[in-house]
PDB file of C-alpha atoms in Angstrom:
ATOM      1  CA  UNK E  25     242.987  24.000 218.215  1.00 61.00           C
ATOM      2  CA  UNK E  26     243.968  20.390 217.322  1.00 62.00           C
ATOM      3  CA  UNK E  27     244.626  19.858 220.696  1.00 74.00           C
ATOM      4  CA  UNK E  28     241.439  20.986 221.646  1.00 73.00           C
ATOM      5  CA  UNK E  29     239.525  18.999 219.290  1.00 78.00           C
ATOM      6  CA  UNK E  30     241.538  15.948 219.354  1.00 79.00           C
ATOM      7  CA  UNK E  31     240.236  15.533 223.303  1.00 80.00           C
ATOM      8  CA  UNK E  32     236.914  16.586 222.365  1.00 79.00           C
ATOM      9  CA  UNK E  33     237.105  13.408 219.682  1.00 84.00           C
ATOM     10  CA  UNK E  34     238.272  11.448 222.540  1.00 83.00           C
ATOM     11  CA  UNK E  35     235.800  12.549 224.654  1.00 84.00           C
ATOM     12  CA  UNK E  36     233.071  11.561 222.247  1.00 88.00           C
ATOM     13  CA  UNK E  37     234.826   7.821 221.490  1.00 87.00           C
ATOM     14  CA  UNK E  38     235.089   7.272 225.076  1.00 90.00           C
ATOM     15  CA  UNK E  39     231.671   8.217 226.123  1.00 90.00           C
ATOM     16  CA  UNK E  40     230.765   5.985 223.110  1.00 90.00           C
ATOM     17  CA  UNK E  41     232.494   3.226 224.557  1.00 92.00           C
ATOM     18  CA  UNK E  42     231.083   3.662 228.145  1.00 92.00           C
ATOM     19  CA  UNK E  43     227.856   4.330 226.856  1.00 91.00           C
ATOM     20  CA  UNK E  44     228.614   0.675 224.123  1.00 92.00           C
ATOM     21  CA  UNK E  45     229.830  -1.339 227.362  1.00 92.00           C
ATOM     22  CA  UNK E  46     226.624  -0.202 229.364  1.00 91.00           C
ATOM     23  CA  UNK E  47     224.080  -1.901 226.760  1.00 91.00           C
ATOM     24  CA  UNK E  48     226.090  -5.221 226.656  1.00 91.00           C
ATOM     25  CA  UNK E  49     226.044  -5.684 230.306  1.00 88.00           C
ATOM     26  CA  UNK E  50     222.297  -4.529 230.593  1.00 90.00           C
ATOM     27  CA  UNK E  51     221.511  -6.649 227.798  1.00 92.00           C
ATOM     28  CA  UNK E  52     221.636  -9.935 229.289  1.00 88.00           C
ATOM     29  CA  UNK E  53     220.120  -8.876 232.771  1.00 86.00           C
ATOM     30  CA  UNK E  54     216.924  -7.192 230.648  1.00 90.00           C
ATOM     31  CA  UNK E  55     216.397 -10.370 228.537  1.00 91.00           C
ATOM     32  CA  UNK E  56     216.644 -12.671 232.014  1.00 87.00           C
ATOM     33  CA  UNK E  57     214.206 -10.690 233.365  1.00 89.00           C
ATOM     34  CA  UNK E  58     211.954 -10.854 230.375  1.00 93.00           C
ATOM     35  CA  UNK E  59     212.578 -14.755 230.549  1.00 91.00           C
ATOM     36  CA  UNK E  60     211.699 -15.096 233.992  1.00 92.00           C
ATOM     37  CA  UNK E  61     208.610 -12.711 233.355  1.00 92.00           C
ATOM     38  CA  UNK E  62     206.917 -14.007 230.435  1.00 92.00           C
ATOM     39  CA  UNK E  63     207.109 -17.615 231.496  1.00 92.00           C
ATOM     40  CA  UNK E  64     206.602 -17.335 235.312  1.00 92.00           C
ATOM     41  CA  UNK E  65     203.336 -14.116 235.239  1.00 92.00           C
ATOM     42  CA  UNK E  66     200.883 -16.934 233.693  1.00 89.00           C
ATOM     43  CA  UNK E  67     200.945 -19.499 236.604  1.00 88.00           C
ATOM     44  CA  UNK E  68     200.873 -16.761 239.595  1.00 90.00           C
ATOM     45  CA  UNK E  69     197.295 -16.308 241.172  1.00 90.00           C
ATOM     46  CA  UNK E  70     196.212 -16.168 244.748  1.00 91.00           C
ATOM     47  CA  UNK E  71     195.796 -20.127 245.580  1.00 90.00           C
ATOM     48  CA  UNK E  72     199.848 -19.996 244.254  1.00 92.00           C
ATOM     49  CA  UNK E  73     200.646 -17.930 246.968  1.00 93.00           C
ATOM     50  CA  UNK E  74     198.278 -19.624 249.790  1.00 91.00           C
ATOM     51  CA  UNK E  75     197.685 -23.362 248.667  1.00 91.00           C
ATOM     52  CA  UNK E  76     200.245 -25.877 249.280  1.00 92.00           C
ATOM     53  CA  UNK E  77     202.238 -28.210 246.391  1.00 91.00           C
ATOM     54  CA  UNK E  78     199.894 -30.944 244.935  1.00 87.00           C
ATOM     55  CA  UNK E  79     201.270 -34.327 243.984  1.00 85.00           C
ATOM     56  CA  UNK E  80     202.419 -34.528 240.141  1.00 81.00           C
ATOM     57  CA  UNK E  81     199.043 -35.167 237.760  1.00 76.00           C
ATOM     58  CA  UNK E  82     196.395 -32.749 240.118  1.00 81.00           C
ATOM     59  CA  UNK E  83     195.778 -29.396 238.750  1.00 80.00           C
ATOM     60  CA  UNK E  84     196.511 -26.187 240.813  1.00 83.00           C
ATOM     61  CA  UNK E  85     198.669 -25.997 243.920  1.00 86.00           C
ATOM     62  CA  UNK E  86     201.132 -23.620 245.349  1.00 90.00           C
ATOM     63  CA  UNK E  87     204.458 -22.861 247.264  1.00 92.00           C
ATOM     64  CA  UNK E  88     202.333 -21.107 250.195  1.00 92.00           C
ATOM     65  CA  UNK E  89     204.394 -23.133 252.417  1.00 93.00           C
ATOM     66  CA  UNK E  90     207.864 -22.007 250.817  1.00 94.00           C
ATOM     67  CA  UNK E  91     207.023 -18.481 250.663  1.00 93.00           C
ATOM     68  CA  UNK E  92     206.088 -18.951 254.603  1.00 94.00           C
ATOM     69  CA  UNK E  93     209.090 -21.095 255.399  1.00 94.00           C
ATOM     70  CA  UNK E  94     211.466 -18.136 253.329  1.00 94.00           C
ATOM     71  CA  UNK E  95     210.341 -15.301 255.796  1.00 93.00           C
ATOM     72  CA  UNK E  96     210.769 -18.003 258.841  1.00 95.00           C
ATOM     73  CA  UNK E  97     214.870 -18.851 257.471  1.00 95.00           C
ATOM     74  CA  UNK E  98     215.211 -14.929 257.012  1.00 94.00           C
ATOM     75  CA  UNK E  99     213.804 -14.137 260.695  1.00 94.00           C
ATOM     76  CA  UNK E 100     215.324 -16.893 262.413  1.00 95.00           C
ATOM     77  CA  UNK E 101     219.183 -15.968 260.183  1.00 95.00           C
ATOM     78  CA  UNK E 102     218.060 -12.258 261.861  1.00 94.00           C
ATOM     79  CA  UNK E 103     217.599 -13.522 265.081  1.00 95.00           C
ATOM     80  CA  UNK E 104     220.922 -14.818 264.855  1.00 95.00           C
ATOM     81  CA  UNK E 105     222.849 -12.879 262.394  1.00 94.00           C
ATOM     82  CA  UNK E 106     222.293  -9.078 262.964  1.00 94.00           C
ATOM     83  CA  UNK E 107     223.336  -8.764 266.925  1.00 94.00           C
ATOM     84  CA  UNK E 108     226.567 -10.704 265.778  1.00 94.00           C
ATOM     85  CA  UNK E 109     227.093  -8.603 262.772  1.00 94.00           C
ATOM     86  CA  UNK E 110     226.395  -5.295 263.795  1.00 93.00           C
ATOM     87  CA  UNK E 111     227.428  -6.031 267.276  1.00 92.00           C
ATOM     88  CA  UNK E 112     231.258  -7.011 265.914  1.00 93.00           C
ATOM     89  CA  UNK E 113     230.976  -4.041 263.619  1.00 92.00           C
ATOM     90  CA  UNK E 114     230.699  -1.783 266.620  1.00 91.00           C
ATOM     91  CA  UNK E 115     233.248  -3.533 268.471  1.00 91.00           C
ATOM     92  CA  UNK E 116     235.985  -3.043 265.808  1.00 91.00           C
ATOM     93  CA  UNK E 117     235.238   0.579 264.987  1.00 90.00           C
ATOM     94  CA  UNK E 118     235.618   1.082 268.697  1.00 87.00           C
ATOM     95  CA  UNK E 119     238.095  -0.651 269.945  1.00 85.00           C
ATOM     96  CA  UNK E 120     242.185  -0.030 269.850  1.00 82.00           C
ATOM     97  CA  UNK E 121     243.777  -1.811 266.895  1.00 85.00           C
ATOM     98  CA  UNK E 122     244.989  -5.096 268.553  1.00 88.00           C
ATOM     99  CA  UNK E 123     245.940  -8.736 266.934  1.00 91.00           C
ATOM    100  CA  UNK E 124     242.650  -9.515 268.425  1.00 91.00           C
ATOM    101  CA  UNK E 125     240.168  -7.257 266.670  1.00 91.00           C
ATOM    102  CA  UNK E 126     242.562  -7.585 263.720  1.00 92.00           C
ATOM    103  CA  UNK E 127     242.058 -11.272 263.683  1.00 93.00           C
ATOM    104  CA  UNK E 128     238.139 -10.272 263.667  1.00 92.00           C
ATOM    105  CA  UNK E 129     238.492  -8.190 261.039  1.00 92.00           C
ATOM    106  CA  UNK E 130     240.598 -10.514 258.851  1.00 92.00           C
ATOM    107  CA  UNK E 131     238.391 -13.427 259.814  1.00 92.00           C
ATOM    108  CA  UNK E 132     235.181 -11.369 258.431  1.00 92.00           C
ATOM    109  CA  UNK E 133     237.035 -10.716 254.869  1.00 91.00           C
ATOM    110  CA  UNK E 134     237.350 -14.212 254.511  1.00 91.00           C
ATOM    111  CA  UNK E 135     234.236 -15.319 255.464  1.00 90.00           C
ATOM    112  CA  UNK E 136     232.763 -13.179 252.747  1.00 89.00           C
ATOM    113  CA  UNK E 137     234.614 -14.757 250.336  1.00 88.00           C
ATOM    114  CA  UNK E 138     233.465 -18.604 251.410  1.00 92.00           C
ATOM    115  CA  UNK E 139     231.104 -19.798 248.580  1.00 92.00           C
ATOM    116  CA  UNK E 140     227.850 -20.357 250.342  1.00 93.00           C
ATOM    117  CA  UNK E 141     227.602 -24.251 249.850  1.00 92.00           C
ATOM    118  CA  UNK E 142     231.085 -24.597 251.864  1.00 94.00           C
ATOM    119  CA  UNK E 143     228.726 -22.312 254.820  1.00 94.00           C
ATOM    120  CA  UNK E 144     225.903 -25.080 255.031  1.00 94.00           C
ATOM    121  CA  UNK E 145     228.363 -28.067 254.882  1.00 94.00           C
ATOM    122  CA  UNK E 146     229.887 -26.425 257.727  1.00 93.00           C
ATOM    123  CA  UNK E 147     226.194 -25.887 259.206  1.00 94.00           C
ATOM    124  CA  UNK E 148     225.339 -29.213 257.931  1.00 95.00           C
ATOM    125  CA  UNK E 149     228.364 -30.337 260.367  1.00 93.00           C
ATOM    126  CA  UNK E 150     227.204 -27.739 263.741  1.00 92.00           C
ATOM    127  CA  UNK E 151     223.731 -28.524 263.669  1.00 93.00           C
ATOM    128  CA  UNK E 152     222.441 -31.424 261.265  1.00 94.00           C
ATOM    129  CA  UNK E 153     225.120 -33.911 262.377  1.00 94.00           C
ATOM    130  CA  UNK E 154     224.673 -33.676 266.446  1.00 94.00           C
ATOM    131  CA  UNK E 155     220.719 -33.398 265.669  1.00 92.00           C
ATOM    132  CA  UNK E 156     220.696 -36.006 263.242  1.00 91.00           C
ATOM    133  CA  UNK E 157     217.956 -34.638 261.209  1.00 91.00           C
ATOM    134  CA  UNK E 158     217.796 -31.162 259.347  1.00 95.00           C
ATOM    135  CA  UNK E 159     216.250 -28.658 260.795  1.00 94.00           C
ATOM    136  CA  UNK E 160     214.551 -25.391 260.100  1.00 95.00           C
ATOM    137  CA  UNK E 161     217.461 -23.535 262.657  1.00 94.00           C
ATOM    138  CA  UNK E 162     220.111 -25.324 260.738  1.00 95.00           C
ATOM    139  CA  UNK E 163     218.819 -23.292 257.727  1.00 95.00           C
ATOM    140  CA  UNK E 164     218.863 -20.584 259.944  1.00 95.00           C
ATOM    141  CA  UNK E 165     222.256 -20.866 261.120  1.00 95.00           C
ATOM    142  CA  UNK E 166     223.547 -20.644 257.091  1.00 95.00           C
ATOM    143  CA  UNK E 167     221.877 -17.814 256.120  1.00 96.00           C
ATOM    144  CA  UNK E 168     223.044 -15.885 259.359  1.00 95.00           C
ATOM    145  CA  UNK E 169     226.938 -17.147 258.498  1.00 94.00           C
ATOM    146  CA  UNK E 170     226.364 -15.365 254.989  1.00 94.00           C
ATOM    147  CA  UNK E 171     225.306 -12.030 256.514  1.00 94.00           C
ATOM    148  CA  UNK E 172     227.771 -11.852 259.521  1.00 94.00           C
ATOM    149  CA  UNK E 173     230.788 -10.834 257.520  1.00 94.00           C
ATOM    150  CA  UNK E 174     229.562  -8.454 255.191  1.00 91.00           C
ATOM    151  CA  UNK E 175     227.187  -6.790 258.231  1.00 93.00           C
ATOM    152  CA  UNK E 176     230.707  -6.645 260.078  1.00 94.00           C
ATOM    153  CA  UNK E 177     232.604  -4.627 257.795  1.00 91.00           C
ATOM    154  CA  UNK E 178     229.835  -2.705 256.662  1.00 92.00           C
ATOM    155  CA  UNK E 179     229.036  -1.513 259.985  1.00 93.00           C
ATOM    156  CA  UNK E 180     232.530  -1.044 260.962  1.00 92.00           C
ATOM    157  CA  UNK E 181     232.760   1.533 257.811  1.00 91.00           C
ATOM    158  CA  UNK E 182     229.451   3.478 259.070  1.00 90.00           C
ATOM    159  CA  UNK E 183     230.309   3.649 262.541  1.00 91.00           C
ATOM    160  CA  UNK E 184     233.665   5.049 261.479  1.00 90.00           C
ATOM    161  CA  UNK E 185     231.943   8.149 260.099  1.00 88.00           C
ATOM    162  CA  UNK E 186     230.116   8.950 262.395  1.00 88.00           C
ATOM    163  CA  UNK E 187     232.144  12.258 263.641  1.00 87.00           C
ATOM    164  CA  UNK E 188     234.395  11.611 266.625  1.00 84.00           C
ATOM    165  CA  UNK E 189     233.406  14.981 268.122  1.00 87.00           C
ATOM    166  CA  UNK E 190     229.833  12.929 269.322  1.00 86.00           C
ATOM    167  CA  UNK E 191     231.831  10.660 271.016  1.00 83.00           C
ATOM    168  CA  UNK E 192     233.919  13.252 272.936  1.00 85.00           C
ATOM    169  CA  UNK E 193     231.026  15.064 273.906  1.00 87.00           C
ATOM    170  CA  UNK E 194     229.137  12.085 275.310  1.00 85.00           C
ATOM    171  CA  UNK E 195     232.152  11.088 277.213  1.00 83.00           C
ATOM    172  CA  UNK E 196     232.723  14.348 278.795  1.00 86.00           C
ATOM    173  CA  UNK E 197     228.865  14.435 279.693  1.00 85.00           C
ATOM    174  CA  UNK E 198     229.798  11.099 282.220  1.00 86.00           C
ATOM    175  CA  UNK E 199     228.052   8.687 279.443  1.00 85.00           C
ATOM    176  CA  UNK E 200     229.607   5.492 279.936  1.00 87.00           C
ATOM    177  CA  UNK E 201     231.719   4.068 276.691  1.00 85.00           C
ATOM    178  CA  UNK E 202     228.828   1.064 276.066  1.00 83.00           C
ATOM    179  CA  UNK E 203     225.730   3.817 276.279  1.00 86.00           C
ATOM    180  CA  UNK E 204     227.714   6.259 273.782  1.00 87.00           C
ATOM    181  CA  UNK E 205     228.337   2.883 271.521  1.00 85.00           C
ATOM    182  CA  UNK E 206     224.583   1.954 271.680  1.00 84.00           C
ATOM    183  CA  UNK E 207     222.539   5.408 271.918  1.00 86.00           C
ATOM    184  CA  UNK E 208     224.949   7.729 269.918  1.00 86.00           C
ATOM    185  CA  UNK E 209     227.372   6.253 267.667  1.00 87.00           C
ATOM    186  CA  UNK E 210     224.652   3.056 266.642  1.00 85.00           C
ATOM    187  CA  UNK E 211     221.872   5.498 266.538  1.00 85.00           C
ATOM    188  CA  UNK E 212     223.966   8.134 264.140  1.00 86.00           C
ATOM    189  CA  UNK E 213     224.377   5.519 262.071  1.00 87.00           C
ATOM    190  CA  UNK E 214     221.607   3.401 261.994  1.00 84.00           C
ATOM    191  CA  UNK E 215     220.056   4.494 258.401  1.00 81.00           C
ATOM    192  CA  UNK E 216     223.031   2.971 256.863  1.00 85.00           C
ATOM    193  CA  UNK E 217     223.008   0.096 259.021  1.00 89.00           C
ATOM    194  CA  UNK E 218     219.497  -0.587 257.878  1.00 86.00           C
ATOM    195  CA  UNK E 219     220.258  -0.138 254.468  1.00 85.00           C
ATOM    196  CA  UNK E 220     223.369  -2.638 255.154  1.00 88.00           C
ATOM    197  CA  UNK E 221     220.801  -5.112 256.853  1.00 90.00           C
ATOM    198  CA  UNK E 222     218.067  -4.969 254.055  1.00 88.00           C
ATOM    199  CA  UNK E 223     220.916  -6.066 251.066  1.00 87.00           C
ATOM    200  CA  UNK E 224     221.833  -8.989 253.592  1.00 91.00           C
ATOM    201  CA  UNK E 225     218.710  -9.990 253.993  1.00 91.00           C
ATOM    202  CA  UNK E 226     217.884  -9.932 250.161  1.00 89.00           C
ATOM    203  CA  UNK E 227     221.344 -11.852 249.680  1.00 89.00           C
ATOM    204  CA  UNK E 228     219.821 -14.672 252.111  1.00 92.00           C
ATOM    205  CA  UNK E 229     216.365 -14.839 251.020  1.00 91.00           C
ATOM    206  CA  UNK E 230     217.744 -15.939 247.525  1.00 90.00           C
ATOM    207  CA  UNK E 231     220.428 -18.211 248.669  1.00 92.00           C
ATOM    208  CA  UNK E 232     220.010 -22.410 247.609  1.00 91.00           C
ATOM    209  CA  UNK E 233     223.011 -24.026 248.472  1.00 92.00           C
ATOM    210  CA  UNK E 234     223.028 -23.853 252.208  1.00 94.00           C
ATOM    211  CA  UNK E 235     219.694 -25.071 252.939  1.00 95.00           C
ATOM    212  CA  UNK E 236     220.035 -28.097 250.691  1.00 93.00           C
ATOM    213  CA  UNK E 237     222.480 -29.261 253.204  1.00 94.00           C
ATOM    214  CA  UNK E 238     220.682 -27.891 255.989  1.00 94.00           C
ATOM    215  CA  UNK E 239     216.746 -26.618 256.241  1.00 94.00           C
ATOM    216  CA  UNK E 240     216.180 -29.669 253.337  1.00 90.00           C
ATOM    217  CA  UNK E 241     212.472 -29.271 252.315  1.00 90.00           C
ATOM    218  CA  UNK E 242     208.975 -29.987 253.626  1.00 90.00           C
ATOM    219  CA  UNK E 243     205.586 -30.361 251.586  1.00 90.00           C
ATOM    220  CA  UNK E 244     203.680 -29.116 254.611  1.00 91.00           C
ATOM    221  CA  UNK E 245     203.174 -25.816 256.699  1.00 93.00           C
ATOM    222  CA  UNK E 246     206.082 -25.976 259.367  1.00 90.00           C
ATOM    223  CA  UNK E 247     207.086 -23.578 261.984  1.00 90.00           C
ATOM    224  CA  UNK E 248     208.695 -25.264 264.028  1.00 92.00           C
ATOM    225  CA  UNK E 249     212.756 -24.448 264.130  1.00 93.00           C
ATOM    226  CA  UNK E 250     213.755 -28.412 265.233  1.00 92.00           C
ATOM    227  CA  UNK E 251     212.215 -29.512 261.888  1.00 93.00           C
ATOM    228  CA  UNK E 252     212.594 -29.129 258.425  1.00 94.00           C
ATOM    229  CA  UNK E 253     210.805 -26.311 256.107  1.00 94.00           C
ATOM    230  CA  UNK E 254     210.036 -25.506 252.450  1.00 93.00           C
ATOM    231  CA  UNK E 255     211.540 -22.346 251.208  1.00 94.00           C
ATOM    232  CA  UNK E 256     211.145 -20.610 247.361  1.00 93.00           C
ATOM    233  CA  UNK E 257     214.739 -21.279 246.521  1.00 94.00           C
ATOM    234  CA  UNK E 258     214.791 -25.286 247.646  1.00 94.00           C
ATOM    235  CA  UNK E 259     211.354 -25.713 245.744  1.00 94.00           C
ATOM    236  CA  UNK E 260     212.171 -24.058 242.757  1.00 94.00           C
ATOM    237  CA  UNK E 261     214.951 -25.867 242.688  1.00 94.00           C
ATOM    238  CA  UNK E 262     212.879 -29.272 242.668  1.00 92.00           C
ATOM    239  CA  UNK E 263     210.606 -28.430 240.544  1.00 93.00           C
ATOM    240  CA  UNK E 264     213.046 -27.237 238.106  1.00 92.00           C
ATOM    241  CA  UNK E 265     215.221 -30.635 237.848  1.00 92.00           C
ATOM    242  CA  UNK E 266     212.002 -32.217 237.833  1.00 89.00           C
ATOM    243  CA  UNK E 267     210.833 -34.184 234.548  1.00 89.00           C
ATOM    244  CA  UNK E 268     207.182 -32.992 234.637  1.00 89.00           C
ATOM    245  CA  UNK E 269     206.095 -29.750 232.549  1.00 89.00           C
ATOM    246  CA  UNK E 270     203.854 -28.630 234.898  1.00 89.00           C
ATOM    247  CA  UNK E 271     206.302 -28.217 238.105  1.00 91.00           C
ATOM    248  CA  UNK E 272     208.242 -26.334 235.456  1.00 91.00           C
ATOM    249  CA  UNK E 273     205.789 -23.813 234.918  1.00 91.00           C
ATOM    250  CA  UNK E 274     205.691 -23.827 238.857  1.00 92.00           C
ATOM    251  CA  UNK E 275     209.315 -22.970 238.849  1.00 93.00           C
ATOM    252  CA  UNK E 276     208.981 -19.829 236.819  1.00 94.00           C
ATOM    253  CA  UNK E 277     206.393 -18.803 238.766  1.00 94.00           C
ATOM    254  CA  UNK E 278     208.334 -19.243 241.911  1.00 94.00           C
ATOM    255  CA  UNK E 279     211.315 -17.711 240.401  1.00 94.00           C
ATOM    256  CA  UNK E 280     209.281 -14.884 239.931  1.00 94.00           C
ATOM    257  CA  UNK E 281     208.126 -14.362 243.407  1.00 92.00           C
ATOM    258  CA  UNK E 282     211.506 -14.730 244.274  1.00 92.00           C
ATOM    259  CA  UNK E 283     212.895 -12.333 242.034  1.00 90.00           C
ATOM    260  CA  UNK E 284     210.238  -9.932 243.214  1.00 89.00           C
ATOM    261  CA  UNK E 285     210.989  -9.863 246.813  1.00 88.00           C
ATOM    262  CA  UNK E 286     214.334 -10.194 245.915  1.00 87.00           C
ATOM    263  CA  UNK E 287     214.434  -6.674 243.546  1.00 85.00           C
ATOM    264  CA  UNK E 288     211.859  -5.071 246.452  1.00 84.00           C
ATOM    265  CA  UNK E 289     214.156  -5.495 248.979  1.00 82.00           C
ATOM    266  CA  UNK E 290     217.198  -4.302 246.571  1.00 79.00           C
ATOM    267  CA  UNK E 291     215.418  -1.234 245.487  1.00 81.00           C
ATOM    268  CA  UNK E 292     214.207  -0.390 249.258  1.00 79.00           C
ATOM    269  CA  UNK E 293     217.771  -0.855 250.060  1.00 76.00           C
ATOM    270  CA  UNK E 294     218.948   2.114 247.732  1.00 74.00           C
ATOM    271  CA  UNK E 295     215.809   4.118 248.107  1.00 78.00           C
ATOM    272  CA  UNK E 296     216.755   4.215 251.728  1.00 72.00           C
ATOM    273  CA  UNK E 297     220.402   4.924 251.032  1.00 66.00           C
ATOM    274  CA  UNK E 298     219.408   8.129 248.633  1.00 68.00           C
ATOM    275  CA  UNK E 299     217.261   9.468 251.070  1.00 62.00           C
ATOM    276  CA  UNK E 300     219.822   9.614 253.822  1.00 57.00           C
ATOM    277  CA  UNK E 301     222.540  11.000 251.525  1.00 53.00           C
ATOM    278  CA  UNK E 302     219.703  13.523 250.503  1.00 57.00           C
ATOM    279  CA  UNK E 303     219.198  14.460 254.762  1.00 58.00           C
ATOM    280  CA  UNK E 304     222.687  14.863 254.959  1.00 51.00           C
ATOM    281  CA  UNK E 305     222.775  17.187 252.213  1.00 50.00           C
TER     282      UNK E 305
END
């Protein structure tokens, strides 16, 4: 009976504990999102999501252009990111285990460990330098260097469980290897893939660092990849080391935005990845 009732006291303590632990790390997120809220909901209307920045002293204004220029880094880092990413996934769950695709796979672990400003000096280097001006596909470039290595390994670990007995069947069928890669094992496990691609792409959308060195800024609507472009991140960033109240109202505001598309895409991400575990069940 002490026995019994000595676990069920340590039970209790250590649920305590988990339960203690939860609250102090929830704590600081809940009152950084009350920050962000309470200071940032005031300035949002619609000309802050359509109008462009106005010059410091003239009322109104907004970061229409960033907001633009954010989906145009995340679709061009797409462009170039996810048929490298998933593409090298594929290839390494695939393949034999040589040096080669062990190289790739060692290569990706690093990579995801590189702090992001050390990926746009190194697309600062690539594309700024030989162009000698910064450009919108510099920016580009960055974000897709962020979400090669984690879409590598992620897909490698999806494609993996996909059950080998699909593979054998499409082979004996006379599918060649690259159409069983592409129409069976991809499409099997594409759910997670997309779920894989949607936390990438909410990982780029909120990254500063690399377009400072790369994409730069631009006060104006710009879509044109050889030139530079606003995005939220850069102009929150300016408006926040700014000395004028009023672009630091316009920096909560954009942080808010920010932190909106930033949590949709999060919470689409997991939606997505209960609802396949849910189909599998």
């Amino acid at each position: 009976m002490k026995s019994l009732r000595a676990r069920h006291l340590f039970d209790y303590v250590m649920t305590a504990a988990c339960g203690l632990a939860v609250v102090v790390a929830l704590l600081p997120l809940a009152s950084l999102l009350w920050l962000v809220i309470s200071k940032g909901a005031s300035g949002l209307s619609w000309s802050f999501f359509t109008a462009l920045p106005t010059p410091v002293g003239e009322p109104g204004g907004g970061v229409g252009n960033a907001i633009i220029g954010t989906l145009y880094l995340v679709l061009l880092a797409c462009l170039i990111g996810l048929p490298v990413g998933i593409g090298a996934g594929v290839f390494l769950a695939e393949a034999r285990d040589t040096a080669f695709t062990r190289a790739v796979r060692f290569t990706a672990e690093v990579l995801s460990g590189v702090p992001s400003i050390v990926i746009g000096i190194v697309a600062y280097g690539l594309v700024v330098v030989p162009m000698k001006h910064f450009s919108a596909l510099a920016g580009g470039l960055a974000l897709s260097l962020l979400m090669i290595p984690s879409l590598t390994r992620t897909t490698e670990e999806l494609v993996r469980l996909v059950p080998h007995s699909l593979r054998e069947a499409s082979l004996a069928l006379g599918v060649p290897q690259w159409k069983t890669s592409l129409f069976i094992i991809l499409r099997t496990a594409l759910g997670g893939i997309v779920t894989a691609v949607l936390l990438a792409v909410a990982r780029a959308a909120g990254e500063t660092a690399p377009l400072l060195f790369t994409s730069l800024n631009n006060q104006y609507w710009n879509l044109k990849p050889g030139q530079p472009t606003a995005s939220l991140t850069v102009q929150i960033f300016n408006y926040a080391i700014s000395p004028y109240e009023d672009w630091h109202q316009k920096a909560w505001s954009a942080a808010l935005v920010l932190l909106l598309v930033v949590g949709g895409l999060n919470l689409l991400a997991r939606y997505m990845t209960r609802s396949r575990f849910r189909r599998a069940a």
